[in-house]
PDB file of C-alpha atoms in Angstrom:
ATOM      1  CA  MET N   9     127.871 107.362  24.823  1.00  0.00           C
ATOM      2  CA  LYS N  10     128.219 105.089  27.857  1.00  0.00           C
ATOM      3  CA  ILE N  11     125.573 102.517  28.628  1.00  0.00           C
ATOM      4  CA  VAL N  12     125.803 100.731  31.863  1.00  0.00           C
ATOM      5  CA  THR N  13     122.863  98.400  32.545  1.00  0.00           C
ATOM      6  CA  ALA N  14     121.435  97.959  36.258  1.00  0.00           C
ATOM      7  CA  ALA N  15     119.895  95.323  38.499  1.00  0.00           C
ATOM      8  CA  ALA N  16     119.466  92.278  35.927  1.00  0.00           C
ATOM      9  CA  LEU N  17     118.586  93.398  32.583  1.00  0.00           C
ATOM     10  CA  SER N  18     118.108  90.137  31.305  1.00  0.00           C
ATOM     11  CA  LEU N  19     115.709  91.539  28.605  1.00  0.00           C
ATOM     12  CA  SER N  20     118.639  92.761  26.709  1.00  0.00           C
ATOM     13  CA  LEU N  21     117.014  96.231  26.120  1.00  0.00           C
ATOM     14  CA  LEU N  22     120.325  97.787  25.562  1.00  0.00           C
ATOM     15  CA  ALA N  23     121.376  96.350  22.520  1.00  0.00           C
ATOM     16  CA  ALA N  24     123.021  99.825  20.788  1.00  0.00           C
ATOM     17  CA  ALA N  25     122.607 103.755  21.196  1.00  0.00           C
ATOM     18  CA  PRO N  26     119.688 103.701  18.598  1.00  0.00           C
ATOM     19  CA  ALA N  27     117.654 101.505  21.233  1.00  0.00           C
ATOM     20  CA  ILE N  28     118.254 104.485  23.875  1.00  0.00           C
ATOM     21  CA  ALA N  29     116.288 107.102  21.316  1.00  0.00           C
ATOM     22  CA  GLN N  30     113.214 104.626  20.960  1.00  0.00           C
ATOM     23  CA  THR N  31     113.002 104.017  24.988  1.00  0.00           C
ATOM     24  CA  ALA N  32     113.778 107.406  25.911  1.00  0.00           C
ATOM     25  CA  ALA N  33     110.397 108.080  23.580  1.00  0.00           C
ATOM     26  CA  SER N  34     108.533 105.113  25.771  1.00  0.00           C
ATOM     27  CA  PRO N  35     105.865 105.861  28.201  1.00  0.00           C
ATOM     28  CA  GLU N  36     107.311 102.465  30.131  1.00  0.00           C
ATOM     29  CA  TRP N  37     110.621 104.796  31.026  1.00  0.00           C
ATOM     30  CA  ARG N  38     110.629 107.358  33.537  1.00  0.00           C
ATOM     31  CA  THR N  39     113.745 109.614  33.865  1.00  0.00           C
ATOM     32  CA  VAL N  40     115.152 110.040  37.524  1.00  0.00           C
ATOM     33  CA  ALA N  41     115.510 113.649  38.421  1.00  0.00           C
ATOM     34  CA  PRO N  42     118.550 114.550  38.849  1.00  0.00           C
ATOM     35  CA  GLU N  43     118.209 116.204  42.606  1.00  0.00           C
ATOM     36  CA  ASN N  44     116.592 112.786  43.338  1.00  0.00           C
ATOM     37  CA  LEU N  45     119.850 110.569  41.831  1.00  0.00           C
ATOM     38  CA  LEU N  46     122.480 110.203  44.291  1.00  0.00           C
ATOM     39  CA  VAL N  47     126.138 109.409  43.000  1.00  0.00           C
ATOM     40  CA  ILE N  48     128.470 107.564  45.139  1.00  0.00           C
ATOM     41  CA  ASP N  49     131.938 107.105  43.887  1.00  0.00           C
ATOM     42  CA  THR N  50     134.202 104.666  45.499  1.00  0.00           C
ATOM     43  CA  ALA N  51     137.471 102.733  44.204  1.00  0.00           C
ATOM     44  CA  LYS N  52     135.400  99.939  43.623  1.00  0.00           C
ATOM     45  CA  GLY N  53     133.180 101.827  41.075  1.00  0.00           C
ATOM     46  CA  ARG N  54     130.225 104.084  41.085  1.00  0.00           C
ATOM     47  CA  ILE N  55     126.668 103.173  43.123  1.00  0.00           C
ATOM     48  CA  LEU N  56     123.666 105.322  41.814  1.00  0.00           C
ATOM     49  CA  VAL N  57     120.849 105.530  44.654  1.00  0.00           C
ATOM     50  CA  GLU N  58     117.232 106.980  43.341  1.00  0.00           C
ATOM     51  CA  LEU N  59     115.990 108.969  46.329  1.00  0.00           C
ATOM     52  CA  GLU N  60     112.297 109.081  47.465  1.00  0.00           C
ATOM     53  CA  PRO N  61     111.361 112.248  49.061  1.00  0.00           C
ATOM     54  CA  ARG N  62     107.876 110.977  48.942  1.00  0.00           C
ATOM     55  CA  MET N  63     108.101 108.625  51.732  1.00  0.00           C
ATOM     56  CA  ALA N  64     110.950 110.131  53.631  1.00  0.00           C
ATOM     57  CA  PRO N  65     111.123 113.958  52.760  1.00  0.00           C
ATOM     58  CA  GLN N  66     113.205 115.067  55.882  1.00  0.00           C
ATOM     59  CA  ALA N  67     115.880 111.939  55.257  1.00  0.00           C
ATOM     60  CA  VAL N  68     116.473 112.777  51.571  1.00  0.00           C
ATOM     61  CA  ALA N  69     116.753 116.552  52.354  1.00  0.00           C
ATOM     62  CA  ARG N  70     119.406 115.706  54.642  1.00  0.00           C
ATOM     63  CA  ILE N  71     121.327 113.142  52.599  1.00  0.00           C
ATOM     64  CA  ARG N  72     121.023 115.508  49.776  1.00  0.00           C
ATOM     65  CA  GLY N  73     122.265 118.508  51.869  1.00  0.00           C
ATOM     66  CA  LEU N  74     125.454 117.043  53.409  1.00  0.00           C
ATOM     67  CA  ALA N  75     125.965 114.980  49.824  1.00  0.00           C
ATOM     68  CA  ASP N  76     126.307 118.506  47.657  1.00  0.00           C
ATOM     69  CA  GLN N  77     128.231 120.155  50.688  1.00  0.00           C
ATOM     70  CA  GLY N  78     131.067 117.575  50.379  1.00  0.00           C
ATOM     71  CA  PHE N  79     130.302 116.125  53.836  1.00  0.00           C
ATOM     72  CA  TYR N  80     130.566 112.290  52.779  1.00  0.00           C
ATOM     73  CA  ASP N  81     133.808 112.658  50.754  1.00  0.00           C
ATOM     74  CA  GLY N  82     136.297 110.141  52.243  1.00  0.00           C
ATOM     75  CA  LEU N  83     134.342 108.595  54.598  1.00  0.00           C
ATOM     76  CA  LYS N  84     134.280 105.094  55.328  1.00  0.00           C
ATOM     77  CA  PHE N  85     131.943 102.102  54.801  1.00  0.00           C
ATOM     78  CA  HIS N  86     132.686 101.419  58.392  1.00  0.00           C
ATOM     79  CA  ARG N  87     129.976  98.443  59.162  1.00  0.00           C
ATOM     80  CA  VAL N  88     129.389  95.720  56.417  1.00  0.00           C
ATOM     81  CA  ILE N  89     127.894  92.225  56.839  1.00  0.00           C
ATOM     82  CA  THR N  90     127.495  90.061  54.225  1.00  0.00           C
ATOM     83  CA  ASP N  91     124.300  89.428  52.991  1.00  0.00           C
ATOM     84  CA  PHE N  92     122.916  92.313  55.345  1.00  0.00           C
ATOM     85  CA  MET N  93     123.831  95.836  54.761  1.00  0.00           C
ATOM     86  CA  ALA N  94     126.882  98.004  54.135  1.00  0.00           C
ATOM     87  CA  GLN N  95     126.780 101.574  56.503  1.00  0.00           C
ATOM     88  CA  THR N  96     128.353 104.650  56.164  1.00  0.00           C
ATOM     89  CA  GLY N  97     128.276 108.451  56.892  1.00  0.00           C
ATOM     90  CA  ASP N  98     130.131 108.700  59.917  1.00  0.00           C
ATOM     91  CA  PRO N  99     132.999 111.065  59.858  1.00  0.00           C
ATOM     92  CA  LEU N 100     134.324 109.523  63.065  1.00  0.00           C
ATOM     93  CA  GLY N 101     134.458 106.014  61.158  1.00  0.00           C
ATOM     94  CA  THR N 102     133.272 104.311  64.337  1.00  0.00           C
ATOM     95  CA  GLY N 103     129.695 104.167  64.003  1.00  0.00           C
ATOM     96  CA  GLN N 104     129.660 106.664  66.619  1.00  0.00           C
ATOM     97  CA  GLY N 105     129.441 110.230  64.956  1.00  0.00           C
ATOM     98  CA  GLY N 106     127.274 112.540  62.888  1.00  0.00           C
ATOM     99  CA  SER N 107     127.053 115.886  61.153  1.00  0.00           C
ATOM    100  CA  GLU N 108     126.396 119.246  63.553  1.00  0.00           C
ATOM    101  CA  LEU N 109     122.912 119.211  62.208  1.00  0.00           C
ATOM    102  CA  PRO N 110     120.091 118.102  64.415  1.00  0.00           C
ATOM    103  CA  ASP N 111     118.956 114.448  64.796  1.00  0.00           C
ATOM    104  CA  LEU N 112     115.890 113.611  62.502  1.00  0.00           C
ATOM    105  CA  PRO N 113     112.662 112.333  63.515  1.00  0.00           C
ATOM    106  CA  GLY N 114     111.818 108.824  62.205  1.00  0.00           C
ATOM    107  CA  GLU N 115     110.102 108.464  59.048  1.00  0.00           C
ATOM    108  CA  PHE N 116     108.805 104.735  59.300  1.00  0.00           C
ATOM    109  CA  GLN N 117     105.559 105.464  57.893  1.00  0.00           C
ATOM    110  CA  PHE N 118     104.304 107.482  54.664  1.00  0.00           C
ATOM    111  CA  ARG N 119     100.789 108.630  53.217  1.00  0.00           C
ATOM    112  CA  ARG N 120     100.458 106.976  49.520  1.00  0.00           C
ATOM    113  CA  GLY N 121      97.900 108.887  47.046  1.00  0.00           C
ATOM    114  CA  ARG N 122      96.673 107.787  43.824  1.00  0.00           C
ATOM    115  CA  ASP N 123      99.242 109.814  41.733  1.00  0.00           C
ATOM    116  CA  ALA N 124     102.244 107.511  43.217  1.00  0.00           C
ATOM    117  CA  GLY N 125     101.938 105.475  40.604  1.00  0.00           C
ATOM    118  CA  PHE N 126     101.402 102.357  43.173  1.00  0.00           C
ATOM    119  CA  VAL N 127     102.349  99.304  40.876  1.00  0.00           C
ATOM    120  CA  ALA N 128     100.668  96.039  43.071  1.00  0.00           C
ATOM    121  CA  VAL N 129     102.433  92.992  43.104  1.00  0.00           C
ATOM    122  CA  ALA N 130     100.895  90.322  45.911  1.00  0.00           C
ATOM    123  CA  THR N 131      98.418  90.650  48.664  1.00  0.00           C
ATOM    124  CA  THR N 132      99.832  89.818  51.973  1.00  0.00           C
ATOM    125  CA  PRO N 133      98.260  89.722  55.474  1.00  0.00           C
ATOM    126  CA  GLN N 134     100.001  92.916  55.669  1.00  0.00           C
ATOM    127  CA  GLY N 135      98.606  94.543  52.935  1.00  0.00           C
ATOM    128  CA  GLN N 136      99.318  94.947  49.327  1.00  0.00           C
ATOM    129  CA  ALA N 137     103.009  94.470  48.465  1.00  0.00           C
ATOM    130  CA  GLY N 138     103.994  96.671  45.415  1.00  0.00           C
ATOM    131  CA  LEU N 139     106.234  99.315  44.384  1.00  0.00           C
ATOM    132  CA  VAL N 140     106.021 103.163  44.582  1.00  0.00           C
ATOM    133  CA  GLY N 141     108.798 104.275  41.927  1.00  0.00           C
ATOM    134  CA  SER N 142     112.192 101.505  42.772  1.00  0.00           C
ATOM    135  CA  MET N 143     110.483 101.237  46.231  1.00  0.00           C
ATOM    136  CA  PRO N 144     109.172  97.949  47.700  1.00  0.00           C
ATOM    137  CA  VAL N 145     106.206  98.942  50.159  1.00  0.00           C
ATOM    138  CA  ILE N 146     103.525  97.508  51.847  1.00  0.00           C
ATOM    139  CA  THR N 147     100.165  99.766  51.784  1.00  0.00           C
ATOM    140  CA  GLN N 148      96.506  99.386  52.712  1.00  0.00           C
ATOM    141  CA  PRO N 149      94.510  99.176  49.218  1.00  0.00           C
ATOM    142  CA  ASP N 150      92.993 102.142  47.379  1.00  0.00           C
ATOM    143  CA  ALA N 151      89.868 101.600  48.484  1.00  0.00           C
ATOM    144  CA  GLN N 152      91.258 102.954  51.790  1.00  0.00           C
ATOM    145  CA  MET N 153      91.595 106.193  50.025  1.00  0.00           C
ATOM    146  CA  MET N 154      87.960 106.882  50.180  1.00  0.00           C
ATOM    147  CA  VAL N 155      87.528 107.087  53.921  1.00  0.00           C
ATOM    148  CA  THR N 156      90.254 108.907  55.012  1.00  0.00           C
ATOM    149  CA  ALA N 157      90.371 112.926  55.453  1.00  0.00           C
ATOM    150  CA  ASP N 158      93.308 113.172  53.055  1.00  0.00           C
ATOM    151  CA  PHE N 159      92.530 110.475  50.375  1.00  0.00           C
ATOM    152  CA  LYS N 160      95.606 108.491  50.986  1.00  0.00           C
ATOM    153  CA  ALA N 161      96.406 105.059  52.337  1.00  0.00           C
ATOM    154  CA  GLY N 162      98.860 104.172  54.663  1.00  0.00           C
ATOM    155  CA  ALA N 163     102.277 102.489  53.801  1.00  0.00           C
ATOM    156  CA  HIS N 164     105.698 101.889  54.965  1.00  0.00           C
ATOM    157  CA  GLY N 165     108.733 100.774  52.604  1.00  0.00           C
ATOM    158  CA  LEU N 166     110.319  97.693  52.972  1.00  0.00           C
ATOM    159  CA  PHE N 167     113.956  96.527  53.455  1.00  0.00           C
ATOM    160  CA  CYS N 168     114.861  94.699  50.306  1.00  0.00           C
ATOM    161  CA  PRO N 169     118.384  94.248  48.616  1.00  0.00           C
ATOM    162  CA  GLY N 170     119.281  97.859  47.157  1.00  0.00           C
ATOM    163  CA  VAL N 171     117.292  99.733  49.632  1.00  0.00           C
ATOM    164  CA  ALA N 172     118.776 102.502  51.230  1.00  0.00           C
ATOM    165  CA  GLY N 173     117.788 103.373  54.966  1.00  0.00           C
ATOM    166  CA  MET N 174     119.039 105.855  57.719  1.00  0.00           C
ATOM    167  CA  ALA N 175     120.966 104.439  60.494  1.00  0.00           C
ATOM    168  CA  ARG N 176     120.262 105.492  63.876  1.00  0.00           C
ATOM    169  CA  ALA N 177     120.815 104.915  67.826  1.00  0.00           C
ATOM    170  CA  SER N 178     118.131 103.279  70.015  1.00  0.00           C
ATOM    171  CA  SER N 179     116.164 106.159  70.017  1.00  0.00           C
ATOM    172  CA  PRO N 180     113.593 106.021  66.985  1.00  0.00           C
ATOM    173  CA  ASP N 181     114.321 109.790  66.346  1.00  0.00           C
ATOM    174  CA  SER N 182     118.005 109.776  66.302  1.00  0.00           C
ATOM    175  CA  ALA N 183     118.990 109.267  62.670  1.00  0.00           C
ATOM    176  CA  ASN N 184     121.639 111.937  61.636  1.00  0.00           C
ATOM    177  CA  SER N 185     124.098 111.208  58.702  1.00  0.00           C
ATOM    178  CA  GLN N 186     124.769 107.794  58.747  1.00  0.00           C
ATOM    179  CA  PHE N 187     122.932 105.622  56.177  1.00  0.00           C
ATOM    180  CA  PHE N 188     123.066 101.773  55.052  1.00  0.00           C
ATOM    181  CA  LEU N 189     122.534 100.286  51.542  1.00  0.00           C
ATOM    182  CA  MET N 190     120.670  96.751  51.863  1.00  0.00           C
ATOM    183  CA  THR N 191     122.494  93.848  50.333  1.00  0.00           C
ATOM    184  CA  GLY N 192     119.973  91.245  51.651  1.00  0.00           C
ATOM    185  CA  PRO N 193     116.208  91.724  53.055  1.00  0.00           C
ATOM    186  CA  LYS N 194     115.614  91.843  56.615  1.00  0.00           C
ATOM    187  CA  ASP N 195     112.244  92.301  57.882  1.00  0.00           C
ATOM    188  CA  SER N 196     112.931  93.670  61.401  1.00  0.00           C
ATOM    189  CA  LEU N 197     113.808  96.707  60.099  1.00  0.00           C
ATOM    190  CA  ASN N 198     110.319  97.252  58.352  1.00  0.00           C
ATOM    191  CA  GLY N 199     108.528 100.210  60.350  1.00  0.00           C
ATOM    192  CA  ASN N 200     110.989 100.677  62.510  1.00  0.00           C
ATOM    193  CA  TYR N 201     114.016 102.510  60.432  1.00  0.00           C
ATOM    194  CA  THR N 202     113.480 105.116  57.679  1.00  0.00           C
ATOM    195  CA  PRO N 203     114.056 104.015  54.371  1.00  0.00           C
ATOM    196  CA  PHE N 204     114.903 106.716  51.480  1.00  0.00           C
ATOM    197  CA  GLY N 205     115.556 105.781  48.451  1.00  0.00           C
ATOM    198  CA  ARG N 206     116.882 102.348  46.631  1.00  0.00           C
ATOM    199  CA  VAL N 207     120.342 101.238  44.670  1.00  0.00           C
ATOM    200  CA  VAL N 208     119.142 101.480  40.849  1.00  0.00           C
ATOM    201  CA  ALA N 209     122.942 100.848  39.591  1.00  0.00           C
ATOM    202  CA  GLY N 210     125.902  99.606  41.422  1.00  0.00           C
ATOM    203  CA  MET N 211     124.377  96.780  42.853  1.00  0.00           C
ATOM    204  CA  ASP N 212     127.563  94.959  42.340  1.00  0.00           C
ATOM    205  CA  VAL N 213     129.636  97.459  43.636  1.00  0.00           C
ATOM    206  CA  VAL N 214     128.019  97.157  46.982  1.00  0.00           C
ATOM    207  CA  ARG N 215     128.247  93.656  47.288  1.00  0.00           C
ATOM    208  CA  ALA N 216     131.848  94.147  46.235  1.00  0.00           C
ATOM    209  CA  LEU N 217     132.481  96.377  49.426  1.00  0.00           C
ATOM    210  CA  LYS N 218     134.687  94.698  51.854  1.00  0.00           C
ATOM    211  CA  PRO N 219     133.201  93.168  54.804  1.00  0.00           C
ATOM    212  CA  GLY N 220     133.686  93.200  58.464  1.00  0.00           C
ATOM    213  CA  SER N 221     134.090  90.807  61.113  1.00  0.00           C
ATOM    214  CA  SER N 222     131.285  89.050  62.285  1.00  0.00           C
ATOM    215  CA  ALA N 223     132.818  88.985  65.907  1.00  0.00           C
ATOM    216  CA  GLU N 224     133.141  92.680  65.846  1.00  0.00           C
ATOM    217  CA  ASN N 225     129.532  93.439  64.657  1.00  0.00           C
ATOM    218  CA  GLY N 226     130.578  94.139  61.044  1.00  0.00           C
ATOM    219  CA  ALA N 227     133.419  96.464  61.581  1.00  0.00           C
ATOM    220  CA  VAL N 228     135.947  96.379  58.913  1.00  0.00           C
ATOM    221  CA  ILE N 229     140.197  96.719  59.005  1.00  0.00           C
ATOM    222  CA  ASP N 230     141.135  99.284  56.466  1.00  0.00           C
ATOM    223  CA  PRO N 231     137.612  99.884  54.932  1.00  0.00           C
ATOM    224  CA  ASP N 232     136.283 101.045  51.487  1.00  0.00           C
ATOM    225  CA  VAL N 233     135.170 104.852  51.003  1.00  0.00           C
ATOM    226  CA  MET N 234     133.186 106.816  49.611  1.00  0.00           C
ATOM    227  CA  THR N 235     135.527 109.214  47.274  1.00  0.00           C
ATOM    228  CA  ARG N 236     132.778 111.573  46.268  1.00  0.00           C
ATOM    229  CA  THR N 237     129.163 111.207  46.832  1.00  0.00           C
ATOM    230  CA  ARG N 238     127.021 114.050  45.268  1.00  0.00           C
ATOM    231  CA  THR N 239     123.300 114.513  43.562  1.00  0.00           C
ATOM    232  CA  ALA N 240     123.475 114.406  40.143  1.00  0.00           C
ATOM    233  CA  ALA N 241     121.901 117.976  40.168  1.00  0.00           C
ATOM    234  CA  ALA N 242     124.877 119.011  41.643  1.00  0.00           C
ATOM    235  CA  LEU N 243     127.515 117.647  39.129  1.00  0.00           C
ATOM    236  CA  PRO N 244     128.357 119.545  36.100  1.00  0.00           C
ATOM    237  CA  GLU N 245     126.054 118.677  33.194  1.00  0.00           C
ATOM    238  CA  GLY N 246     128.351 117.009  31.277  1.00  0.00           C
ATOM    239  CA  ALA N 247     129.470 114.865  33.946  1.00  0.00           C
ATOM    240  CA  ARG N 248     125.856 113.673  35.421  1.00  0.00           C
ATOM    241  CA  PRO N 249     124.613 110.175  34.565  1.00  0.00           C
ATOM    242  CA  THR N 250     121.364 110.154  33.477  1.00  0.00           C
ATOM    243  CA  VAL N 251     119.374 106.986  34.971  1.00  0.00           C
ATOM    244  CA  ARG N 252     115.923 105.614  32.926  1.00  0.00           C
ATOM    245  CA  VAL N 253     113.415 103.194  35.170  1.00  0.00           C
ATOM    246  CA  MET N 254     111.291 101.081  33.578  1.00  0.00           C
ATOM    247  CA  THR N 255     107.842 101.673  34.343  1.00  0.00           C
ATOM    248  CA  GLY N 256     104.098 100.891  33.718  1.00  0.00           C
ATOM    249  CA  ALA N 257     103.136  97.931  31.522  1.00  0.00           C
ATOM    250  CA  GLY N 258     106.843  97.189  31.404  1.00  0.00           C
ATOM    251  CA  VAL N 259     107.208  96.674  35.193  1.00  0.00           C
ATOM    252  CA  GLN N 260     104.088  94.446  35.313  1.00  0.00           C
ATOM    253  CA  ALA N 261     105.915  92.375  32.578  1.00  0.00           C
ATOM    254  CA  GLU N 262     108.766  91.693  34.865  1.00  0.00           C
ATOM    255  CA  VAL N 263     106.915  91.105  37.775  1.00  0.00           C
ATOM    256  CA  ALA N 264     105.188  88.422  35.758  1.00  0.00           C
ATOM    257  CA  ARG N 265     108.980  86.935  34.529  1.00  0.00           C
ATOM    258  CA  VAL N 266     110.075  86.772  38.066  1.00  0.00           C
ATOM    259  CA  ARG N 267     107.131  85.457  39.445  1.00  0.00           C
ATOM    260  CA  THR N 268     107.467  82.396  37.016  1.00  0.00           C
ATOM    261  CA  GLU N 269     111.253  82.240  37.616  1.00  0.00           C
ATOM    262  CA  GLN N 270     111.168  81.950  41.182  1.00  0.00           C
ATOM    263  CA  GLY N 271     107.389  80.179  41.651  1.00  0.00           C
ATOM    264  CA  ALA N 272     106.236  79.458  45.308  1.00  0.00           C
ATOM    265  CA  ALA N 273     109.664  81.264  46.699  1.00  0.00           C
ATOM    266  CA  PHE N 274     108.075  84.378  44.882  1.00  0.00           C
ATOM    267  CA  ASP N 275     108.579  87.742  46.876  1.00  0.00           C
ATOM    268  CA  ILE N 276     108.413  91.030  46.910  1.00  0.00           C
ATOM    269  CA  CYS N 277     112.202  91.599  47.354  1.00  0.00           C
ATOM    270  CA  ASP N 278     112.627  89.636  43.943  1.00  0.00           C
ATOM    271  CA  VAL N 279     111.596  92.479  42.156  1.00  0.00           C
ATOM    272  CA  GLN N 280     113.938  95.282  40.947  1.00  0.00           C
ATOM    273  CA  PRO N 281     112.548  97.669  38.244  1.00  0.00           C
ATOM    274  CA  PRO N 282     115.118  97.308  35.419  1.00  0.00           C
ATOM    275  CA  ALA N 283     117.007 100.641  35.047  1.00  0.00           C
ATOM    276  CA  GLU N 284     119.486 102.209  32.197  1.00  0.00           C
ATOM    277  CA  VAL N 285     122.263 104.559  33.032  1.00  0.00           C
ATOM    278  CA  VAL N 286     123.747 107.015  30.286  1.00  0.00           C
ATOM    279  CA  GLY N 287     126.873 109.314  30.391  1.00  0.00           C
ATOM    280  CA  GLY N 288     128.378 110.359  33.421  1.00  0.00           C
TER     281      GLY N 288
END
């Protein structure tokens, strides 16, 4: 059984196969549903993205649909800016193309219920920073749910490293097929672009993608491509990777570890829930 660790699993959680059986039964881990796991294969390795339909249901449905019909196979990472992001999903390879499907409305904010499993990390002037699944978010406090008609609180995702977002033109409702994977934080995107998932394994691959020229706004000559992109649900059962992401008290312990390590410089973008990948 092949085991690959994601993020920075310095906790040495996966020393041997028997440990997998123990963590699989532990409430401190959750398994990503196959339909919410985007598998991006490249010549430089595999990138696994956990999709988050609670935050951006229309964007996630679009990515799933295009991926599983093979739309993304062979498409270029046409714009790559070091320590910012890698953009792909354009059949023209220029940044000007898209699918034949209608453009999507912006999904810049969402409503968070108590069932979202929010893990609070820090209080900021903008609200509570924390995690919904793998996604970094800013949200109103739980107390706000008591005075809203839907018993939910407003929230929006944060464009931290690893976050996947829908690319768009100047119109907020112009996202179509193109998307990008963050390699650095970018506050100016928060609340202005649609975040729909986060890389849970393969950030080393994202960072290894061929960068573009800064003089050409990141346009890449002879770029890397997505050789195949599917949801795990669309892959043969024996070829599907399985991803488990740390949750509950385990994430709180990871937050405490990173907070101690970073000191006064600590930020929500420093927190990536540890994950493990089995098979595939």
